[in-house]
Coordinates of C-alpha atoms and ligand atoms in Angstrom, one line a residue:
Chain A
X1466 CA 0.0 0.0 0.0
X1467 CA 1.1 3.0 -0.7
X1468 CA 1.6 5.3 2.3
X1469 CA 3.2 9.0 1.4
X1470 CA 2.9 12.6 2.0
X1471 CA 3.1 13.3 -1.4
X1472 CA 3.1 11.6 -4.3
X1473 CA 2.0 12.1 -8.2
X1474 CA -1.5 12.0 -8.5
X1475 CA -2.7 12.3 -12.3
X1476 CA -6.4 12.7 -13.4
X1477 CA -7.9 14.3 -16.3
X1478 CA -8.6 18.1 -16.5
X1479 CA -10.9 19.8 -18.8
X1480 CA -10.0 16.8 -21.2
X1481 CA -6.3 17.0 -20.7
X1482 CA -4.4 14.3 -18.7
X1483 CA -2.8 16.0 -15.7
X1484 CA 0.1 15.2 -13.0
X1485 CA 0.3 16.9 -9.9
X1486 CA 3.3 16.6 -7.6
X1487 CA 2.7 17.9 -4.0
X1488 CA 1.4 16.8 -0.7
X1489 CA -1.3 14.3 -1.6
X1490 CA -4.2 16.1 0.6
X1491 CA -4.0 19.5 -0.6
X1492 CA -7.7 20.0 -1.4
X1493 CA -8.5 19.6 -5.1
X1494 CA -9.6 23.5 -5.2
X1495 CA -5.9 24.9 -4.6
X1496 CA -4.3 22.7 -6.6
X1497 CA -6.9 23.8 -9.9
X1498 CA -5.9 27.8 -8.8
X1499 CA -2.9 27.4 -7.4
X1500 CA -1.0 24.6 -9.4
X1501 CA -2.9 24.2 -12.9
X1502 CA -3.4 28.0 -12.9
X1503 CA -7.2 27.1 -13.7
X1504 CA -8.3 30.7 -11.4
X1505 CA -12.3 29.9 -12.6
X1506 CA -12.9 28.3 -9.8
X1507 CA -13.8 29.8 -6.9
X1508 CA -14.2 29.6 -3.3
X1509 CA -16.7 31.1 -0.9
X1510 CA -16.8 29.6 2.3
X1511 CA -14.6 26.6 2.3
X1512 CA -16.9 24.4 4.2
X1513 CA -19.4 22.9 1.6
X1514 CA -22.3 25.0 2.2
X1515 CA -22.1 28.1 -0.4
X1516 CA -21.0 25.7 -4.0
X1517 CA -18.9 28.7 -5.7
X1518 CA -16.5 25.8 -5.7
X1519 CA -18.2 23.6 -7.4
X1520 CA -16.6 21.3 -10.6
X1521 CA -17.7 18.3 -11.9
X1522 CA -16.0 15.0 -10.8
X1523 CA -16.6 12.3 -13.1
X1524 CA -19.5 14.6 -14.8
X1525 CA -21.4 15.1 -11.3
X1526 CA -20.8 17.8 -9.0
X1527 CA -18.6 18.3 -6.0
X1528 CA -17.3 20.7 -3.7
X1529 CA -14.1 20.9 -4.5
X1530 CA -13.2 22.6 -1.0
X1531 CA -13.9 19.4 0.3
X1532 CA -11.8 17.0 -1.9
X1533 CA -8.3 15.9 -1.1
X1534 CA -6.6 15.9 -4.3
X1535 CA -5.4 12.2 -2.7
X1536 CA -9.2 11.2 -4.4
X1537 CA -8.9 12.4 -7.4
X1538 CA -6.5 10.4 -9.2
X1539 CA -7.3 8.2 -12.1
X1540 CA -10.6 10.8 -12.5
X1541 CA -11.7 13.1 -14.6
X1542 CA -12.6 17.3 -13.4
X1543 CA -14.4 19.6 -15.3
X1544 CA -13.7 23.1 -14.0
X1545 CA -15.9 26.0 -15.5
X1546 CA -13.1 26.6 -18.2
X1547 CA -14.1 23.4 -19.9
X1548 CA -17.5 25.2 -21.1
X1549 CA -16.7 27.7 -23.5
X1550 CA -14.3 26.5 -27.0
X1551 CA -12.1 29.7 -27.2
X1552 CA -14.5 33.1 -27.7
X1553 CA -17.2 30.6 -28.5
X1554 CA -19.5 30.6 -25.3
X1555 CA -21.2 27.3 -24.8
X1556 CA -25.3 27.8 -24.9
X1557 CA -25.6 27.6 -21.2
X1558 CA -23.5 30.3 -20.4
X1559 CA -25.1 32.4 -24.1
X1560 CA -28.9 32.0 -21.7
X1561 CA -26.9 33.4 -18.7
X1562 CA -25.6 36.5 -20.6
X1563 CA -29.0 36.9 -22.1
X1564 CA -30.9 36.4 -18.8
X1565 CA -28.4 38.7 -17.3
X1566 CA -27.8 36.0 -14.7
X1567 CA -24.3 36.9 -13.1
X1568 CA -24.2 40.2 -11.6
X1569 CA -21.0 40.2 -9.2
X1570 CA -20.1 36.9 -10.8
X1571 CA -18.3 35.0 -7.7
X1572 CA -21.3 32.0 -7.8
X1573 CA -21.6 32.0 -11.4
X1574 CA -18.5 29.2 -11.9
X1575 CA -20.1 27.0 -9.5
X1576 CA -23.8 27.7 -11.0
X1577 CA -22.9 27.2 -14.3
X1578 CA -21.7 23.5 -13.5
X1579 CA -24.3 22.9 -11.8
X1580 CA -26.2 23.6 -14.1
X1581 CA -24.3 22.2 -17.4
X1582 CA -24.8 19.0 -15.0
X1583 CA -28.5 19.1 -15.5
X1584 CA -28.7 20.2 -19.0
X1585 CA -26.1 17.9 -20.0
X1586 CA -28.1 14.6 -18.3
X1587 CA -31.6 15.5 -20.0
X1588 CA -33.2 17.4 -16.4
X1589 CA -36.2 18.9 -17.1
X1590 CA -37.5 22.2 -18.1
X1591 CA -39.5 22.2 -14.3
X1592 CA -38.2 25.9 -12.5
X1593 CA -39.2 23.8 -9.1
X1594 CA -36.9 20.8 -10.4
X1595 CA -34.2 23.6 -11.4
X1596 CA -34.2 25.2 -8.2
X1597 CA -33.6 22.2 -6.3
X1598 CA -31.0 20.9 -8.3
X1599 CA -29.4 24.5 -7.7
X1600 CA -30.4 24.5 -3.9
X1601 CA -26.4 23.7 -3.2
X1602 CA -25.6 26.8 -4.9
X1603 CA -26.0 30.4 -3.3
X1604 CA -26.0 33.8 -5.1
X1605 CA -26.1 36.8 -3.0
X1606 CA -26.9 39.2 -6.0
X1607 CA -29.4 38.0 -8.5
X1608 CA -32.2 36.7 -6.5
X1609 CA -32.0 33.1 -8.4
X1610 CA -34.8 34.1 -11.1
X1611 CA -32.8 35.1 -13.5
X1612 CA -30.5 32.2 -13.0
X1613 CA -33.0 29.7 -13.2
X1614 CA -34.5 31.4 -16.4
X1615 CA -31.5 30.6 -17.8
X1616 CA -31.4 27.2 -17.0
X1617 CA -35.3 26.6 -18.1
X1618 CA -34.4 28.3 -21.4
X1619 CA -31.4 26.2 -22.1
X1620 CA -33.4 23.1 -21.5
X1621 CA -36.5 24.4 -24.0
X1622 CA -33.6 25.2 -26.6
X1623 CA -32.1 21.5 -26.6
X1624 CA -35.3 19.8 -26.5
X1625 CA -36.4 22.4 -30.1
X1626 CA -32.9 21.4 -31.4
Chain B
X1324 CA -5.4 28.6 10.4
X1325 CA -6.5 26.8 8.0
X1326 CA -5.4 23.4 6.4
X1327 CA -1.5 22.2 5.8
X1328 CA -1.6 19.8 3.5
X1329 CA 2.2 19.3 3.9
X1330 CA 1.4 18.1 7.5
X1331 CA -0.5 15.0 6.7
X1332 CA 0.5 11.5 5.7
X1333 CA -2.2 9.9 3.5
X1334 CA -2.9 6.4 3.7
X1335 CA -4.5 5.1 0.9
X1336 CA -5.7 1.1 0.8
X1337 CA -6.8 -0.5 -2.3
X1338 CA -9.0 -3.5 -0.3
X1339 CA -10.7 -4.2 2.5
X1340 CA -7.8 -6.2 4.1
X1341 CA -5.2 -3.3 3.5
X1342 CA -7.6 -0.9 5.2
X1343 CA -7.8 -3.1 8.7
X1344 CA -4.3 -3.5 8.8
X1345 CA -3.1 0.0 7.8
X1346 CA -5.8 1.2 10.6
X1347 CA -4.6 -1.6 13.6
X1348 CA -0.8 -0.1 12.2
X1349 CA -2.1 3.9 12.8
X1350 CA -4.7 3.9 15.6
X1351 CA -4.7 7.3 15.3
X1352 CA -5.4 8.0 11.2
X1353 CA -8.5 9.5 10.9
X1354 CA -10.7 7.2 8.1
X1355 CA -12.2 9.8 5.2
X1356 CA -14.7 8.7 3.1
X1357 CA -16.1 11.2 0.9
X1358 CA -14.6 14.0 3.2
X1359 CA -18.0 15.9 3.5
X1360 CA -17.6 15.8 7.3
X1361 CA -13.7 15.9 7.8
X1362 CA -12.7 18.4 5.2
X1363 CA -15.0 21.2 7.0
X1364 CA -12.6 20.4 9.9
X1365 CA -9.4 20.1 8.2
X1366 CA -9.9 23.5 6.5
X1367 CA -10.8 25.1 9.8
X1368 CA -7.4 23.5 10.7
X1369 CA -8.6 21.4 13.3
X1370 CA -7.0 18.3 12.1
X1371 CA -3.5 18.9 10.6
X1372 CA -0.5 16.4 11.4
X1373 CA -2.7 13.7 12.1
X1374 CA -2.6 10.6 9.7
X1375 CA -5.2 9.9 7.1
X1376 CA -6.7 6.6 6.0
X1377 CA -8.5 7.5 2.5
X1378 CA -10.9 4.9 2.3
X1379 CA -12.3 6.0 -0.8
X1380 CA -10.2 3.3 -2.9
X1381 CA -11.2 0.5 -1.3
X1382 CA -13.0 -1.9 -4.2
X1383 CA -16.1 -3.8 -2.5
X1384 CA -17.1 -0.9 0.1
X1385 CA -19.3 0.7 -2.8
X1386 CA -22.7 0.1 -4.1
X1387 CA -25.3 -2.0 -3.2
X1388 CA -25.4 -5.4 -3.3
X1389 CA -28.2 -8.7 -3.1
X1390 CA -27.8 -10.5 0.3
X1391 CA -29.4 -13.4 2.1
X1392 CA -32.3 -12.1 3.3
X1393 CA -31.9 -8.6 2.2
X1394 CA -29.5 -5.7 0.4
X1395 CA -26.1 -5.0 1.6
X1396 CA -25.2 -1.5 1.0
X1397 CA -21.4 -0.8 0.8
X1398 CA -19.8 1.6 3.6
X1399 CA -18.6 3.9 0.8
X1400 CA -21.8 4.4 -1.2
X1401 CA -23.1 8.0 -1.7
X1402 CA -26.2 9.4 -0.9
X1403 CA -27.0 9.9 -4.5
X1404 CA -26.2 6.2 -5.3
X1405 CA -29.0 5.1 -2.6
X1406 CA -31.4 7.9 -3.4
X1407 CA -31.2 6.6 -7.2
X1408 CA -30.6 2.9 -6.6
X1409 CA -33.7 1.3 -8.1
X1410 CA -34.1 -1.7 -5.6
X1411 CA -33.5 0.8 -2.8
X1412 CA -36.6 3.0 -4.0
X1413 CA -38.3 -0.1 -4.2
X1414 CA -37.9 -1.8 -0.9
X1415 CA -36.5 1.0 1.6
X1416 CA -38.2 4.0 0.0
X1417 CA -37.6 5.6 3.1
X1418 CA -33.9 5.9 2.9
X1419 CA -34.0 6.4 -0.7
X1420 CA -35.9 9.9 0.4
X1421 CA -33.5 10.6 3.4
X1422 CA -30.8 10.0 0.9
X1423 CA -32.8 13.1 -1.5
X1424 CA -32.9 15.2 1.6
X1425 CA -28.9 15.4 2.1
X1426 CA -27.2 18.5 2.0
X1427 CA -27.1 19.5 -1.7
X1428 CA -26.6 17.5 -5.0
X1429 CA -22.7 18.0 -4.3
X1430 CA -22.7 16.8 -0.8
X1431 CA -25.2 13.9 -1.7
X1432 CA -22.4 13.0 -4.4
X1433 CA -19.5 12.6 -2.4
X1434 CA -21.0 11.8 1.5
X1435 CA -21.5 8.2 1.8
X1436 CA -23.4 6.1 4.4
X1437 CA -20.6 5.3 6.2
X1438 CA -19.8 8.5 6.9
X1439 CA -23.1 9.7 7.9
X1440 CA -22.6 6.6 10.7
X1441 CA -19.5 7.1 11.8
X1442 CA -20.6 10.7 11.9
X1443 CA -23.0 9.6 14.8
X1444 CA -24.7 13.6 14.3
X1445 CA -28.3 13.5 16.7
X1446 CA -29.5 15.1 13.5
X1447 CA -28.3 12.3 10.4
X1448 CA -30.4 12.2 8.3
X1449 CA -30.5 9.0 7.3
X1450 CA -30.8 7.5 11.2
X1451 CA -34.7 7.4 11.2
X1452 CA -35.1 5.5 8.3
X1453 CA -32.3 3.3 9.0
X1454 CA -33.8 2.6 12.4
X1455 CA -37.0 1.5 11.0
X1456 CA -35.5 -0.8 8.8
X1457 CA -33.6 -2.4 11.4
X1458 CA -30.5 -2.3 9.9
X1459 CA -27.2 -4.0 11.0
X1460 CA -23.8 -1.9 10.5
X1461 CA -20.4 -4.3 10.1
X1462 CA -17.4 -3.2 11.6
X1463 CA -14.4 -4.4 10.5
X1464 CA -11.3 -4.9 12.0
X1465 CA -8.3 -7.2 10.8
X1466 CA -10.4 -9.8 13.4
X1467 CA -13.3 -10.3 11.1
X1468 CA -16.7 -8.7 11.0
X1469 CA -18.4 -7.8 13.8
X1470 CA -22.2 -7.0 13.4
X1471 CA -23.9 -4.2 15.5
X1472 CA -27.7 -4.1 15.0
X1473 CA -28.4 -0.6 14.0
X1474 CA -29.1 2.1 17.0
X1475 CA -26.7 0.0 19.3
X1476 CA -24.1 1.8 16.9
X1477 CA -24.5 5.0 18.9
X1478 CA -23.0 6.1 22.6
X1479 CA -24.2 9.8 22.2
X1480 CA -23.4 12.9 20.5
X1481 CA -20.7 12.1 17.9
X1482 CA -20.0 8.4 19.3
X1483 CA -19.9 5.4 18.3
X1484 CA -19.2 1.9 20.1
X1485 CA -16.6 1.5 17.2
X1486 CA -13.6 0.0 18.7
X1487 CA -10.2 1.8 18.1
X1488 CA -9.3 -0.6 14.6
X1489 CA -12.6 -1.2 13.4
X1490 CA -14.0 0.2 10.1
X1491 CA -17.4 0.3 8.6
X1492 CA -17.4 -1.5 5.8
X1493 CA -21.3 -2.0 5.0
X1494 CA -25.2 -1.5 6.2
X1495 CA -27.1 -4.6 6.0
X1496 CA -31.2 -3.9 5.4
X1497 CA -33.3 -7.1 5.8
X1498 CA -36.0 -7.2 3.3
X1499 CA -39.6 -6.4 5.2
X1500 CA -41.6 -9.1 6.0
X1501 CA -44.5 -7.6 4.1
X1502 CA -45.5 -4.7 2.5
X1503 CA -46.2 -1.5 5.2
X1504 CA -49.8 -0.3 4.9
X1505 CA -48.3 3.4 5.8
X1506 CA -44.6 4.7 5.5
X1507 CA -44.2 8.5 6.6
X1508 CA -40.5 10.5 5.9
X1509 CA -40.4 14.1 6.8
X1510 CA -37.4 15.9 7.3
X1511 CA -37.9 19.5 8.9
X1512 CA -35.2 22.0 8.7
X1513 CA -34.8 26.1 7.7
X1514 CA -34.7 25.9 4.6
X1515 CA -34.7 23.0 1.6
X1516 CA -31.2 22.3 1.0
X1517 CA -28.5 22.8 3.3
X1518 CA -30.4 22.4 6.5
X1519 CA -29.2 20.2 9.4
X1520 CA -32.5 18.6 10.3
X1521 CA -34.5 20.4 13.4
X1522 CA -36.6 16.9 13.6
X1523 CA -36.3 14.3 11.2
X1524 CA -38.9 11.2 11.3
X1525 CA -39.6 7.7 9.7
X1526 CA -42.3 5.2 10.0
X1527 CA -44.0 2.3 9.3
X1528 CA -47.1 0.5 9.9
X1529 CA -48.6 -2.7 9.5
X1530 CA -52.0 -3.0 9.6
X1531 CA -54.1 -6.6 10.3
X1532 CA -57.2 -8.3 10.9
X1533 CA -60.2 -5.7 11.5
X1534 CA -57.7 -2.7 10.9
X1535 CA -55.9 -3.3 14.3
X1536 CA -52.5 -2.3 13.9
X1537 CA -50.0 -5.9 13.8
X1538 CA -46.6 -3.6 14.3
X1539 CA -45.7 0.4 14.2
X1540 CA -42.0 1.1 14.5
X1541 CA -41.5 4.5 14.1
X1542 CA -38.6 6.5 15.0
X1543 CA -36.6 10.2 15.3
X1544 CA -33.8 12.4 14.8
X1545 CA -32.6 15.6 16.4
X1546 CA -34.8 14.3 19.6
X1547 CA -32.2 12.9 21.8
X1548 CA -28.4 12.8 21.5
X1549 CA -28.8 9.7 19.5
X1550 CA -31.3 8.5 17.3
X1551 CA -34.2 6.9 18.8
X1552 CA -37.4 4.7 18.3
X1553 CA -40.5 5.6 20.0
X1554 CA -41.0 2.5 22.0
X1555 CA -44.0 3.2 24.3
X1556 CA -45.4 4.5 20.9
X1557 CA -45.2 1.7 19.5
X1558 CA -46.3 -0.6 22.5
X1559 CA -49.6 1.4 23.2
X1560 CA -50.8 1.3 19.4
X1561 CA -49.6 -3.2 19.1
X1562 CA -52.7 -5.0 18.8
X1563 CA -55.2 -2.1 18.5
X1564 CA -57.6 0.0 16.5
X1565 CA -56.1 3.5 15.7
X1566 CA -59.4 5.7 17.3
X1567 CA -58.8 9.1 18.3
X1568 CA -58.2 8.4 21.9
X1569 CA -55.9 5.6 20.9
X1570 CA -54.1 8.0 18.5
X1571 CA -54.0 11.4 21.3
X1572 CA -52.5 9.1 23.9
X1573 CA -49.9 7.3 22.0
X1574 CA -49.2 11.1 20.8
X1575 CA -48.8 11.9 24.3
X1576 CA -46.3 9.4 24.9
X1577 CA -44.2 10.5 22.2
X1578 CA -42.3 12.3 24.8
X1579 CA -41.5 9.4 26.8
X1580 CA -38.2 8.2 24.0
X1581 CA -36.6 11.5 23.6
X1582 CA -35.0 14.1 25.1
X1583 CA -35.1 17.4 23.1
X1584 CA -33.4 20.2 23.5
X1585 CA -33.0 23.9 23.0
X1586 CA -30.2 24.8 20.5
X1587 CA -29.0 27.1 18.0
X1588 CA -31.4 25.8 14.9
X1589 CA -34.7 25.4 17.0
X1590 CA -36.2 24.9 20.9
X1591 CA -37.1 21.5 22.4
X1592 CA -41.3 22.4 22.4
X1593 CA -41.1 22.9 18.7
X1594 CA -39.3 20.0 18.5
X1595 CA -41.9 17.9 20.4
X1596 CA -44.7 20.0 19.2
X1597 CA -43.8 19.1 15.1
X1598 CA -42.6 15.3 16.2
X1599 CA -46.0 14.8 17.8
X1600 CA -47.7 16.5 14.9
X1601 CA -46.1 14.3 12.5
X1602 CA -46.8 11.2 14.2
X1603 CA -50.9 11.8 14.8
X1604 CA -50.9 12.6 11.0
X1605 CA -49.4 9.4 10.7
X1606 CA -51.7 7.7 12.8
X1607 CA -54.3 9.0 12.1
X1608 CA -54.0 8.7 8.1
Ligands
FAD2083 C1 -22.8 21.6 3.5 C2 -23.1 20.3 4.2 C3 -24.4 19.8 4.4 C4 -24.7 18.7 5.0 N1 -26.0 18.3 5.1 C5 -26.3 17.1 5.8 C6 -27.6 16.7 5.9 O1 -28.6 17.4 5.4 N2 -27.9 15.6 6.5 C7 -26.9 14.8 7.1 O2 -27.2 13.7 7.6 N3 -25.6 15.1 6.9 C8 -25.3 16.3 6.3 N4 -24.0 16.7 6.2 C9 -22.9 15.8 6.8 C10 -22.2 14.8 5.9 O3 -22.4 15.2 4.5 C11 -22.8 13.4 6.0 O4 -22.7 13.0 7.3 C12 -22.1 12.4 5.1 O5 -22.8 11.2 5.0 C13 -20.7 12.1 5.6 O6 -20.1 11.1 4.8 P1 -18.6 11.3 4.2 O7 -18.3 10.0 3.5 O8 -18.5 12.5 3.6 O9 -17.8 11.3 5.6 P2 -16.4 11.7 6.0 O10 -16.3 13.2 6.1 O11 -15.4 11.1 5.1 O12 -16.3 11.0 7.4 C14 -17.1 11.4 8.5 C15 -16.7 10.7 9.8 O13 -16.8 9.3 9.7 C16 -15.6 8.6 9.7 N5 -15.7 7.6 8.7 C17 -16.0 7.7 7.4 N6 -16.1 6.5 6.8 C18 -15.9 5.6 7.8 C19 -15.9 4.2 7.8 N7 -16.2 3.5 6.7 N8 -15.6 3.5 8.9 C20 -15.4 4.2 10.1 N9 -15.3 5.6 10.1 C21 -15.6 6.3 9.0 C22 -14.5 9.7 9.5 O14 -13.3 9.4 10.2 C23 -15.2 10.9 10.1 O15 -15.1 10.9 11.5 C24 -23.6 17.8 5.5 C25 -22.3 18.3 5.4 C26 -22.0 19.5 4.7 C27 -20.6 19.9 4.5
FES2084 S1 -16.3 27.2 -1.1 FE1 -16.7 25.1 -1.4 S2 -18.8 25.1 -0.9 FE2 -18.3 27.1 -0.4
FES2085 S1 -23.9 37.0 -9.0 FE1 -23.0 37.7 -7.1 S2 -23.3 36.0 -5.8 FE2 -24.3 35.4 -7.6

């Protein structure tokens, strides 16, 4: 068994395979900002409650301020710079501009995920559904309409397509 | 202070049997399933240079599983694998719901049943329903299994009889021995998603010949340091016809298996004034 303070721990990042050398439980948040450089991500109150940290872990999400990078290896994170392809937004985040959904912006990494989550697994168009799928993630400016507006709309549009 | 990652030694076992031995090896490594509980800790800095023993590689701790007589659920599943899992929703509906009722969809995605145990919280959510079921927790130590029937798993707030090297490693839940006529969930907190429960309830009832009721077992959270089944309840209603005097007395007695309390998130007449509303809607269905 393997029994270290650090070690490599590899897992795959927005679609790229990555290695991280460093003490094995840094939690997977600081190593994204800190050693990948991926800044998206964002924390609010670093004990699982607020979701501005959310990513996706294996396509579901997670706080990452309450995952030792340790867990992560051989897995596969998707931080809120996986969504758009260069200046190209990706259609959730097109709803959120046009819903005017991010005001201050710190909850909107963390939303989005959420969110792409849902979209992404066929959830319904329901605002009550929405909401509660959202219920992990807190926004302090918009008052959630908006937000969930977004969300609703970006369902209606994939189901037209 | 926050964190030091550099401080801690991580553990990590790939089986069950390197997991009892690394543990008997470092008494003192704290086990981390999916971290929902520790983390909050270790980033308040409460927990740096102590050893870690990441459970969350250990192959046959997760998912759920046919047993003799029942399911075996796997130490490390998540909440969203139970509230999902389609012969869960079938024949424990009631944790399936508790499972729903976790945290958010992040923490239900990463906090496992395990944890919730080991946890030992007066408010876990998934207690109630777990006590209803009558479910049996294994604890593993490199000395075999031993099995603890389910609230004999608590010693009070935040303890467990666990012995110093032993591990969860599963939940058994023996299949009911017939369909309840009535099951009841409620979980009652601040708010939807986030809330630690301010009561949290399960039930079942069985119903026989001319409507008298065969069995009740019904049972709380938040009411007690410890989880706890509403035995007098249960006695007074055995055998009977749920009238309305039947049903305002056994309410009554609801007070006679817990011992709530006023704290931070609500006060101990709420508590027994929503318990005791629960159960005569129950009751009285
Ligand atoms: C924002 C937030 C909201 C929450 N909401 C709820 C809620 O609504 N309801 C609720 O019940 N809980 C809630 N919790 C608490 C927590 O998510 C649950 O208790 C969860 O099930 C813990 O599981 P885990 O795997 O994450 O535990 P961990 O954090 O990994 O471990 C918890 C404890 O159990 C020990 N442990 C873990 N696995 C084992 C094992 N197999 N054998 C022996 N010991 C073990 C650990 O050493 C630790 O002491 C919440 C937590 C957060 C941060
Ligand atoms: S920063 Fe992780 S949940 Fe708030
Ligand atoms: S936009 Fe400011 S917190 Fe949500």
């Amino acid at each position: 068994m393997k029994r270290e303070a650090s070690r490599a721990i590899s897992f795959v990042v927005n679609g790229a395979e990555r290695t991280y050398k460093g003490p094995a439980f840094k939690r997977l948040i600081d190593v994204l900002r800190e050693d990948f450089g991926l800044t998206g991500t964002k924390e609010g109150c670093g004990e699982g409650e607020c979701g501005a940290c959310t990513v996706l872990l294996d396509g579901k999400p997670a706080a990452s301020c309450l995952v030792p990078v340790s867990q992560v290896h051989g897995r596969k994170v998707e931080t809120v710079e996986s969504l758009a392809r260069g200046e190209s937004l990706n259609p959730l985040q097109r709803s959120f501009l046009e819903e005017a959904a991010a005001q201050c912006g710190i909850c909107t990494p963390g939303i989005l995920l959420t969110a792409w989550s849902w979209v992404k697994a066929g959830g319904s168009a329901d605002p009550e559904a929405v909401r509660k799928h959202l219920s992990g993630n807190l926004c302090r400016c918009t008052g959630y309409q908006s937000i969930v507006d977004a969300v609703v709309k970006t369902v209606k549009k994939r189901r037209a397509a | 202070m926050r964190g030091i990652p550099g401080s801690m030694q991580v553990l990590r076992p790939r089986t069950a049997d390197e997991a009892v031995e690394a543990f008997a090896e470092h008494p003192l490594a704290l086990p981390v399933a999916g971290g929902t509980d520790v983390m909050v800790l270790w980033n308040m800095g409460l927990l740096n240079d102590r050893p870690v023993l990441d459970l969350s590689a250990v192959a046959g701790w997760r998912g759920v599983r046919k047993a003799p007589g029942g399911l075996r659920v796997g130490a490390l599943t998540t909440h969203a694998e139970l509230r999902d899992h389609p012969e869960i929703r079938r024949s424990f509906p009631l944790l399936a719901q508790a499972c729903a009722e976790v945290g958010s969809v992040q923490i239900q995605n990463r906090g496992t049943i395990g944890g919730n145990i080991a946890n030992a919280s007066p408010a876990g959510d998934t207690f109630p329903a777990l006590a209803v079921y009558e479910a049996k927790v294994h604890a593993r130590s490199r000395h075999g299994v031993r099995v603890i029937p389910f609230l004999d798993v608590f010693a009070g707030v935040k303890k467990t009889v666990l012995n110093q090297a032993e591990l969860i490693s599963a939940v058994e839940l023996p299949f009911l021995p017939a369909k309840p006529h009535r099951t009841v969930f409620r979980k009652v907190g601040t708010r939807s998603a986030q809330a630690i429960s301010k009561i949290v309830a399960a039930g079942l009832l069985w119903l026989g010949k001319g409507r008298a009721v065969s069995e009740l077992r019904f049972a709380l959270g938040s009411m007690a340091p410890t989880v706890r089944r509403l035995r007098a309840v249960e006695a007074r209603v055995a055998g009977r016809k749920l009238g309305p005097a039947l049903v305002a007395t056994a309410v009554e007695d609801a007070a006679r298996d817990v011992f709530p309390i006023d704290d931070i998130r609500s006060t101990a007449e709420y508590r027994l004034a929503v318990s005791r509303n629960i159960l005569r809607s129950f009751l009285q269905a």
